[in-house]
Amino acid sequence: MDVESIAAEAVRITRELIRFDTSNHGHDHPGQDTQAAGYVIDLLRGVGLEPQVFEPDPGRVSVIVRISGADHQRDGLVLHGHLDVVPAVAQEWTHDPFSGEIHDGQIWGRGAVDMKSMDAMILANLLHIAREKIVPPRDIVFAFFADEEQGGTWGAAWCVENHPELFAGCTEAISEVGGYSITLPTRDGNGSRRAYLLQTAERGFAWARLRATGRPGHGSLPNNANAIVRLAEAITRINDHEWDREFVASVDALFSGIHRITGIDAHTDLPTVLDMMPGARSFVEGSLRDTVNLTRLDAGFKNNVVPAEAMAHIDCRFLPGHRDAMMRTVRELAGEHVEVIVDQQVDPLDSPRQVPLVAAMAEAIAAEDPGAELLPYCLSASTDNKHLARLGIAGYGFAPLQLPPDLAFAELFHGIDERVPVTAVEFGTRVLHRLLSIC
Ligand SMILES: [Zn+2]
Protein backbone atom coordinates (compact mmCIF):
# COMPACT_ATOMS: atom_id res chain seq x y z
CA MET A 1 0.00 0.00 0.00
CA ASP A 2 1.52 3.36 -0.97
CA VAL A 3 1.67 6.21 1.48
CA GLU A 4 -1.03 8.20 -0.35
CA SER A 5 -3.47 5.33 0.21
CA ILE A 6 -2.55 5.23 3.90
CA ALA A 7 -3.19 8.98 4.05
CA ALA A 8 -6.56 8.56 2.31
CA GLU A 9 -7.47 5.85 4.81
CA ALA A 10 -6.58 8.21 7.69
CA VAL A 11 -8.96 10.83 6.27
CA ARG A 12 -11.75 8.25 5.99
CA ILE A 13 -11.15 6.95 9.54
CA THR A 14 -11.12 10.51 10.93
CA ARG A 15 -14.57 11.12 9.47
CA GLU A 16 -15.92 7.78 10.67
CA LEU A 17 -14.59 8.28 14.20
CA ILE A 18 -16.19 11.75 14.37
CA ARG A 19 -19.57 10.16 13.57
CA PHE A 20 -19.47 8.23 16.84
CA ASP A 21 -20.59 10.66 19.53
CA THR A 22 -18.05 9.80 22.22
CA SER A 23 -18.83 12.87 24.34
CA ASN A 24 -17.46 12.59 27.84
CA HIS A 25 -20.06 14.19 30.12
CA GLY A 26 -18.07 13.47 33.26
CA HIS A 27 -18.19 10.68 35.79
CA ASP A 28 -21.78 11.35 36.82
CA HIS A 29 -22.74 10.00 33.39
CA PRO A 30 -21.86 6.72 31.68
CA GLY A 31 -19.15 6.73 29.03
CA GLN A 32 -20.04 6.69 25.34
CA ASP A 33 -16.99 5.00 23.84
CA THR A 34 -18.43 1.51 23.25
CA GLN A 35 -19.28 1.94 19.56
CA ALA A 36 -16.13 3.84 18.60
CA ALA A 37 -13.98 1.31 20.46
CA GLY A 38 -15.89 -1.50 18.71
CA TYR A 39 -15.11 0.16 15.39
CA VAL A 40 -11.39 0.31 16.27
CA ILE A 41 -11.42 -3.31 17.47
CA ASP A 42 -13.05 -4.40 14.19
CA LEU A 43 -10.44 -2.52 12.15
CA LEU A 44 -7.63 -4.19 14.07
CA ARG A 45 -9.16 -7.67 13.93
CA GLY A 46 -9.69 -7.15 10.21
CA VAL A 47 -5.92 -7.09 9.72
CA GLY A 48 -5.28 -10.03 12.03
CA LEU A 49 -4.46 -8.18 15.24
CA GLU A 50 -5.92 -9.18 18.58
CA PRO A 51 -6.13 -6.07 20.76
CA GLN A 52 -6.63 -6.11 24.51
CA VAL A 53 -9.80 -4.36 25.58
CA PHE A 54 -10.53 -2.80 28.98
CA GLU A 55 -13.81 -1.38 30.24
CA PRO A 56 -13.35 -0.58 33.93
CA ASP A 57 -16.37 1.74 33.92
CA PRO A 58 -19.45 1.26 31.73
CA GLY A 59 -18.96 2.79 28.29
CA ARG A 60 -15.33 3.75 28.95
CA VAL A 61 -13.33 1.43 26.75
CA SER A 62 -9.59 1.40 26.05
CA VAL A 63 -8.07 -0.65 23.23
CA ILE A 64 -4.40 -1.62 23.26
CA VAL A 65 -2.17 -3.70 20.98
CA ARG A 66 1.60 -4.24 20.93
CA ILE A 67 3.60 -4.69 17.74
CA SER A 68 6.87 -6.49 18.21
CA GLY A 69 9.92 -4.64 16.93
CA ALA A 70 13.18 -5.77 15.33
CA ASP A 71 15.46 -4.93 18.23
CA HIS A 72 14.34 -6.36 21.55
CA GLN A 73 17.28 -4.76 23.33
CA ARG A 74 15.77 -1.36 22.66
CA ASP A 75 13.14 0.22 24.87
CA GLY A 76 9.61 0.38 23.51
CA LEU A 77 7.56 3.33 22.30
CA VAL A 78 3.91 4.03 23.15
CA LEU A 79 1.83 5.69 20.44
CA HIS A 80 -1.49 6.69 21.96
CA GLY A 81 -4.66 8.64 21.44
CA HIS A 82 -7.97 9.09 23.24
CA LEU A 83 -11.32 8.22 21.69
CA ASP A 84 -13.50 10.44 23.87
CA VAL A 85 -14.30 14.07 23.12
CA VAL A 86 -15.81 16.98 25.00
CA PRO A 87 -19.52 17.56 24.32
CA ALA A 88 -20.70 19.84 21.52
CA VAL A 89 -23.96 21.80 21.20
CA ALA A 90 -25.06 21.23 17.58
CA GLN A 91 -27.03 24.52 17.30
CA GLU A 92 -23.85 26.53 17.89
CA TRP A 93 -22.02 24.90 14.98
CA THR A 94 -21.92 25.75 11.28
CA HIS A 95 -22.02 22.03 10.45
CA ASP A 96 -23.24 19.10 12.55
CA PRO A 97 -20.42 18.32 15.04
CA PHE A 98 -20.98 14.56 14.69
CA SER A 99 -21.23 14.27 10.93
CA GLY A 100 -17.59 14.33 9.81
CA GLU A 101 -18.56 16.36 6.75
CA ILE A 102 -15.95 17.89 4.47
CA HIS A 103 -16.46 21.56 3.58
CA ASP A 104 -13.87 23.92 2.10
CA GLY A 105 -11.24 21.18 2.20
CA GLN A 106 -11.68 20.66 5.94
CA ILE A 107 -13.10 17.83 8.01
CA TRP A 108 -15.60 19.29 10.45
CA GLY A 109 -16.65 17.88 13.75
CA ARG A 110 -15.97 17.38 17.42
CA GLY A 111 -12.64 15.59 17.70
CA ALA A 112 -11.31 16.85 14.35
CA VAL A 113 -8.19 18.06 16.18
CA ASP A 114 -8.76 16.69 19.70
CA MET A 115 -7.97 14.03 18.74
CA LYS A 116 -9.71 11.76 16.29
CA SER A 117 -7.54 12.90 13.36
CA MET A 118 -4.43 11.75 15.23
CA ASP A 119 -6.22 8.53 16.26
CA ALA A 120 -6.90 7.99 12.57
CA MET A 121 -3.34 8.80 11.52
CA ILE A 122 -2.08 6.27 14.07
CA LEU A 123 -4.69 3.69 13.05
CA ALA A 124 -4.04 3.99 9.32
CA ASN A 125 -0.33 3.45 9.92
CA LEU A 126 -0.99 0.56 12.29
CA LEU A 127 -3.30 -1.15 9.76
CA HIS A 128 -0.59 -0.73 7.14
CA ILE A 129 2.06 -2.22 9.43
CA ALA A 130 -0.17 -5.21 10.16
CA ARG A 131 -1.26 -5.81 6.55
CA GLU A 132 2.27 -5.61 5.19
CA LYS A 133 3.74 -7.44 8.19
CA ILE A 134 6.20 -4.58 8.72
CA VAL A 135 8.53 -4.95 11.68
CA PRO A 136 9.20 -1.53 13.26
CA PRO A 137 12.68 -0.77 14.64
CA ARG A 138 11.50 -1.44 18.21
CA ASP A 139 8.38 -2.52 20.09
CA ILE A 140 5.49 -0.12 19.68
CA VAL A 141 2.44 -0.20 21.94
CA PHE A 142 -0.58 1.33 20.22
CA ALA A 143 -3.18 2.53 22.70
CA PHE A 144 -6.59 4.14 22.22
CA PHE A 145 -7.68 5.34 25.64
CA ALA A 146 -11.04 6.27 27.12
CA ASP A 147 -11.80 9.12 29.48
CA GLU A 148 -8.94 11.52 28.71
CA GLU A 149 -11.37 14.44 28.79
CA GLN A 150 -12.19 13.70 32.42
CA GLY A 151 -8.59 13.35 33.56
CA GLY A 152 -7.99 9.80 32.30
CA THR A 153 -9.32 8.16 35.48
CA TRP A 154 -11.00 5.26 33.63
CA GLY A 155 -8.58 5.30 30.69
CA ALA A 156 -4.83 5.87 30.73
CA ALA A 157 -4.62 6.29 34.52
CA TRP A 158 -6.54 3.07 35.09
CA CYS A 159 -4.44 1.11 32.59
CA VAL A 160 -1.19 2.39 34.12
CA GLU A 161 -2.41 1.57 37.62
CA ASN A 162 -3.94 -1.84 36.93
CA HIS A 163 -2.04 -3.14 33.92
CA PRO A 164 1.45 -1.65 33.93
CA GLU A 165 2.61 -4.80 32.09
CA LEU A 166 0.95 -3.41 28.95
CA PHE A 167 3.74 -0.83 28.80
CA ALA A 168 6.59 -3.06 29.98
CA GLY A 169 9.93 -1.97 28.57
CA CYS A 170 8.53 1.29 27.17
CA THR A 171 10.38 4.51 27.94
CA GLU A 172 8.92 7.01 25.45
CA ALA A 173 5.45 7.97 24.29
CA ILE A 174 3.93 10.07 21.53
CA SER A 175 0.47 11.59 21.58
CA GLU A 176 -1.44 14.85 21.08
CA VAL A 177 -1.22 18.64 21.23
CA GLY A 178 2.05 19.15 19.45
CA GLY A 179 3.50 18.67 16.01
CA TYR A 180 1.32 21.32 14.36
CA SER A 181 2.88 24.07 12.28
CA ILE A 182 3.21 27.80 12.76
CA THR A 183 4.51 30.11 10.03
CA LEU A 184 7.16 32.61 11.07
CA PRO A 185 8.56 35.62 9.18
CA THR A 186 12.27 35.14 8.51
CA ARG A 187 14.83 37.64 9.80
CA ASP A 188 15.71 38.93 6.33
CA GLY A 189 12.20 40.38 6.21
CA ASN A 190 11.05 38.97 2.91
CA GLY A 191 10.25 35.34 3.52
CA SER A 192 8.61 32.91 5.90
CA ARG A 193 9.47 29.58 7.40
CA ARG A 194 7.31 26.88 8.93
CA ALA A 195 8.12 25.53 12.36
CA TYR A 196 6.41 22.55 13.95
CA LEU A 197 5.87 22.79 17.68
CA LEU A 198 6.84 19.60 19.43
CA GLN A 199 5.36 19.42 22.88
CA THR A 200 8.12 18.33 25.27
CA ALA A 201 6.63 19.66 28.51
CA GLU A 202 3.23 20.09 30.12
CA ARG A 203 2.12 22.19 33.02
CA GLY A 204 0.75 20.24 35.96
CA PHE A 205 -2.61 20.85 37.53
CA ALA A 206 -4.49 20.76 40.79
CA TRP A 207 -8.27 20.68 40.78
CA ALA A 208 -9.22 22.05 44.17
CA ARG A 209 -12.16 23.33 46.15
CA LEU A 210 -12.24 26.47 48.23
CA ARG A 211 -14.42 25.73 51.25
CA ALA A 212 -15.42 28.84 53.15
CA THR A 213 -17.08 28.55 56.54
CA GLY A 214 -18.93 31.19 58.51
CA ARG A 215 -21.79 31.86 60.90
CA PRO A 216 -25.10 30.58 59.55
CA GLY A 217 -28.37 32.27 60.45
CA HIS A 218 -31.52 34.12 59.51
CA GLY A 219 -31.20 36.28 56.41
CA SER A 220 -32.77 39.25 58.25
CA LEU A 221 -30.07 39.47 60.95
CA PRO A 222 -26.74 41.31 60.71
CA ASN A 223 -23.96 38.84 59.84
CA ASN A 224 -20.29 39.78 59.56
CA ALA A 225 -19.12 36.16 59.15
CA ASN A 226 -21.02 35.19 56.02
CA ALA A 227 -19.41 32.16 54.33
CA ILE A 228 -20.42 33.35 50.86
CA VAL A 229 -18.81 36.74 51.40
CA ARG A 230 -15.65 35.09 52.71
CA LEU A 231 -15.58 32.88 49.66
CA ALA A 232 -16.10 35.81 47.32
CA GLU A 233 -13.24 37.70 48.98
CA ALA A 234 -10.95 34.69 48.67
CA ILE A 235 -11.85 34.30 44.99
CA THR A 236 -11.12 37.97 44.39
CA ARG A 237 -7.74 37.77 46.13
CA ILE A 238 -6.76 34.67 44.12
CA ASN A 239 -8.03 36.13 40.87
CA ASP A 240 -6.23 39.44 41.38
CA HIS A 241 -2.91 37.82 42.20
CA GLU A 242 -0.28 38.40 39.53
CA TRP A 243 1.74 35.24 39.00
CA ASP A 244 5.36 35.81 38.07
CA ARG A 245 6.33 35.27 34.46
CA GLU A 246 9.17 32.82 33.97
CA PHE A 247 10.57 31.20 30.83
CA VAL A 248 11.12 27.58 31.91
CA ALA A 249 13.64 25.52 29.91
CA SER A 250 11.25 24.23 27.22
CA VAL A 251 9.75 27.70 26.72
CA ASP A 252 13.19 29.25 26.53
CA ALA A 253 14.18 26.67 23.89
CA LEU A 254 11.11 27.63 21.83
CA PHE A 255 11.93 31.32 22.07
CA SER A 256 15.57 30.86 21.13
CA GLY A 257 14.46 28.90 18.03
CA ILE A 258 12.08 31.71 17.11
CA HIS A 259 14.84 34.26 17.74
CA ARG A 260 17.15 32.36 15.39
CA ILE A 261 14.52 32.26 12.60
CA THR A 262 12.95 35.69 12.98
CA GLY A 263 15.64 37.79 14.65
CA ILE A 264 13.14 38.79 17.35
CA ASP A 265 13.93 38.02 20.96
CA ALA A 266 11.02 37.16 23.25
CA HIS A 267 13.06 38.33 26.26
CA THR A 268 12.93 41.88 24.95
CA ASP A 269 9.87 41.87 22.66
CA LEU A 270 7.41 39.21 23.81
CA PRO A 271 4.28 40.86 22.28
CA THR A 272 5.75 40.74 18.77
CA VAL A 273 6.76 37.10 19.17
CA LEU A 274 3.27 36.15 20.38
CA ASP A 275 1.68 38.10 17.52
CA MET A 276 3.70 36.00 15.08
CA MET A 277 1.98 32.79 16.13
CA PRO A 278 -1.79 33.34 16.11
CA GLY A 279 -2.52 29.61 15.88
CA ALA A 280 -0.46 28.65 18.91
CA ARG A 281 -0.68 31.90 20.81
CA SER A 282 -2.96 30.86 23.66
CA PHE A 283 -1.10 27.58 24.21
CA VAL A 284 2.20 29.46 24.43
CA GLU A 285 0.80 32.31 26.55
CA GLY A 286 -0.46 29.67 28.97
CA SER A 287 3.08 28.37 29.39
CA LEU A 288 4.59 31.64 30.59
CA ARG A 289 3.32 31.55 34.17
CA ASP A 290 1.16 29.63 36.63
CA THR A 291 -2.57 30.33 36.40
CA VAL A 292 -5.76 29.82 38.42
CA ASN A 293 -9.29 29.90 37.10
CA LEU A 294 -12.53 29.74 39.03
CA THR A 295 -14.66 27.08 37.34
CA ARG A 296 -17.63 26.23 39.60
CA LEU A 297 -19.58 27.81 42.41
CA ASP A 298 -21.88 26.25 44.96
CA ALA A 299 -23.40 28.17 47.84
CA GLY A 300 -26.67 28.61 49.68
CA PHE A 301 -30.09 27.01 49.36
CA LYS A 302 -32.70 29.56 50.38
CA ASN A 303 -33.18 33.30 50.05
CA ASN A 304 -33.57 34.01 53.76
CA VAL A 305 -30.89 31.68 55.14
CA VAL A 306 -27.20 32.48 55.45
CA PRO A 307 -25.48 29.13 54.84
CA ALA A 308 -22.75 27.74 57.08
CA GLU A 309 -20.43 27.12 54.18
CA ALA A 310 -19.81 28.01 50.54
CA MET A 311 -17.75 26.25 47.96
CA ALA A 312 -15.90 27.20 44.78
CA HIS A 313 -13.92 24.97 42.45
CA ILE A 314 -10.64 26.23 41.06
CA ASP A 315 -8.36 24.92 38.33
CA CYS A 316 -4.70 25.56 39.21
CA ARG A 317 -2.04 25.05 36.54
CA PHE A 318 1.64 25.16 37.38
CA LEU A 319 4.87 25.06 35.38
CA PRO A 320 7.51 22.36 35.92
CA GLY A 321 9.07 22.93 39.35
CA HIS A 322 6.33 25.29 40.57
CA ARG A 323 3.81 22.99 42.25
CA ASP A 324 4.60 23.48 45.94
CA ALA A 325 5.18 27.21 45.73
CA MET A 326 1.99 27.74 43.78
CA MET A 327 -0.24 25.75 46.13
CA ARG A 328 1.33 27.51 49.12
CA THR A 329 0.43 30.85 47.56
CA VAL A 330 -3.14 29.72 46.81
CA ARG A 331 -3.59 28.71 50.47
CA GLU A 332 -2.22 32.05 51.68
CA LEU A 333 -4.51 33.97 49.35
CA ALA A 334 -7.53 31.88 50.40
CA GLY A 335 -7.13 33.19 53.93
CA GLU A 336 -7.99 31.87 57.37
CA HIS A 337 -11.69 31.06 56.89
CA VAL A 338 -11.27 29.30 53.57
CA GLU A 339 -9.86 25.80 53.36
CA VAL A 340 -8.19 24.61 50.13
CA ILE A 341 -9.07 20.97 49.42
CA VAL A 342 -7.12 19.39 46.57
CA ASP A 343 -9.24 16.70 44.87
CA GLN A 344 -6.92 15.75 42.03
CA GLN A 345 -3.35 16.74 41.38
CA VAL A 346 -1.02 15.76 38.57
CA ASP A 347 2.61 16.81 38.26
CA PRO A 348 4.03 18.66 35.26
CA LEU A 349 6.08 16.95 32.56
CA ASP A 350 9.46 17.97 31.25
CA SER A 351 10.78 15.39 28.77
CA PRO A 352 14.33 15.38 27.40
CA ARG A 353 14.77 17.28 24.14
CA GLN A 354 18.21 16.04 23.05
CA VAL A 355 17.28 12.42 22.33
CA PRO A 356 17.24 10.23 19.18
CA LEU A 357 13.42 10.14 19.08
CA VAL A 358 13.22 13.93 18.82
CA ALA A 359 15.93 13.88 16.13
CA ALA A 360 13.86 11.28 14.24
CA MET A 361 10.78 13.52 14.47
CA ALA A 362 12.78 16.44 13.08
CA GLU A 363 14.06 14.22 10.28
CA ALA A 364 10.54 13.03 9.40
CA ILE A 365 9.25 16.63 9.34
CA ALA A 366 12.17 17.89 7.25
CA ALA A 367 11.66 15.08 4.73
CA GLU A 368 7.98 15.96 4.25
CA ASP A 369 8.37 19.74 4.52
CA PRO A 370 11.90 20.69 3.41
CA GLY A 371 13.30 23.69 5.26
CA ALA A 372 10.84 23.41 8.13
CA GLU A 373 12.07 23.19 11.70
CA LEU A 374 10.98 21.36 14.82
CA LEU A 375 10.85 23.56 17.93
CA PRO A 376 9.98 22.44 21.47
CA TYR A 377 7.24 24.03 23.52
CA CYS A 378 5.46 23.59 26.83
CA LEU A 379 1.73 22.83 26.72
CA SER A 380 -0.38 24.91 29.09
CA ALA A 381 -2.82 22.00 29.46
CA SER A 382 -2.54 18.25 30.08
CA THR A 383 -2.53 15.00 28.13
CA ASP A 384 -2.55 11.30 28.97
CA ASN A 385 1.26 11.42 28.80
CA LYS A 386 1.12 12.47 32.44
CA HIS A 387 -0.25 9.07 33.45
CA LEU A 388 2.36 7.17 31.45
CA ALA A 389 5.01 9.33 33.14
CA ARG A 390 4.31 7.41 36.37
CA LEU A 391 5.92 4.41 34.67
CA GLY A 392 9.00 6.47 33.80
CA ILE A 393 7.81 7.03 30.23
CA ALA A 394 8.88 10.36 28.68
CA GLY A 395 5.93 11.81 26.76
CA TYR A 396 5.85 14.00 23.68
CA GLY A 397 3.01 15.75 21.85
CA PHE A 398 3.55 15.09 18.17
CA ALA A 399 0.40 14.90 16.06
CA PRO A 400 1.94 16.43 12.94
CA LEU A 401 -0.37 18.80 11.06
CA GLN A 402 0.69 21.27 8.37
CA LEU A 403 -1.66 24.19 8.93
CA PRO A 404 -2.49 27.42 7.09
CA PRO A 405 -0.70 30.36 8.78
CA ASP A 406 -3.89 32.12 9.87
CA LEU A 407 -5.81 29.18 11.38
CA ALA A 408 -6.61 29.84 15.06
CA PHE A 409 -5.58 26.31 15.93
CA ALA A 410 -5.52 26.44 19.73
CA GLU A 411 -9.08 27.82 19.79
CA LEU A 412 -10.35 24.75 17.93
CA PHE A 413 -9.61 22.53 20.93
CA HIS A 414 -12.93 22.11 22.77
CA GLY A 415 -14.18 25.00 20.61
CA ILE A 416 -17.13 25.55 18.32
CA ASP A 417 -16.60 24.61 14.64
CA GLU A 418 -13.65 22.34 15.39
CA ARG A 419 -12.17 21.24 12.05
CA VAL A 420 -8.97 20.12 10.40
CA PRO A 421 -7.72 20.53 6.82
CA VAL A 422 -7.80 17.28 4.84
CA THR A 423 -4.28 18.03 3.58
CA ALA A 424 -3.06 18.39 7.17
CA VAL A 425 -4.26 14.89 8.04
CA GLU A 426 -2.65 13.50 4.89
CA PHE A 427 0.59 15.28 5.74
CA GLY A 428 0.58 14.01 9.33
CA THR A 429 -0.03 10.45 8.18
CA ARG A 430 3.00 10.65 5.89
CA VAL A 431 5.17 12.07 8.68
CA LEU A 432 4.11 9.34 11.11
CA HIS A 433 4.67 6.72 8.42
CA ARG A 434 8.23 7.95 8.05
CA LEU A 435 8.77 8.28 11.77
CA LEU A 436 7.62 4.74 12.50
CA SER A 437 10.31 3.35 10.21
CA ILE A 438 13.13 5.32 11.88
CA CYS A 439 11.96 5.56 15.50
ZN1 LIG B 1 -7.12 15.58 23.61
PDB file of C-alpha atoms and ligand atoms in Angstrom, residues 82 84 113-115 148-149 176-177 382-383 413-414, ligand 1:
ATOM      1  CA  HIS A  82      -7.966   9.091  23.237  1.00  0.00           C
ATOM      2  CA  ASP A  84     -13.503  10.438  23.868  1.00  0.00           C
ATOM      3  CA  VAL A 113      -8.188  18.063  16.183  1.00  0.00           C
ATOM      4  CA  ASP A 114      -8.761  16.686  19.696  1.00  0.00           C
ATOM      5  CA  MET A 115      -7.973  14.033  18.740  1.00  0.00           C
ATOM      6  CA  GLU A 148      -8.944  11.519  28.708  1.00  0.00           C
ATOM      7  CA  GLU A 149     -11.375  14.440  28.789  1.00  0.00           C
ATOM      8  CA  GLU A 176      -1.436  14.846  21.081  1.00  0.00           C
ATOM      9  CA  VAL A 177      -1.216  18.644  21.226  1.00  0.00           C
ATOM     10  CA  SER A 382      -2.543  18.251  30.079  1.00  0.00           C
ATOM     11  CA  THR A 383      -2.525  14.999  28.130  1.00  0.00           C
ATOM     12  CA  PHE A 413      -9.614  22.528  20.931  1.00  0.00           C
ATOM     13  CA  HIS A 414     -12.927  22.110  22.767  1.00  0.00           C
TER      14      HIS A 414
HETATM   15 ZN    ZN B   1      -7.123  15.584  23.611  1.00  0.00          ZN
END
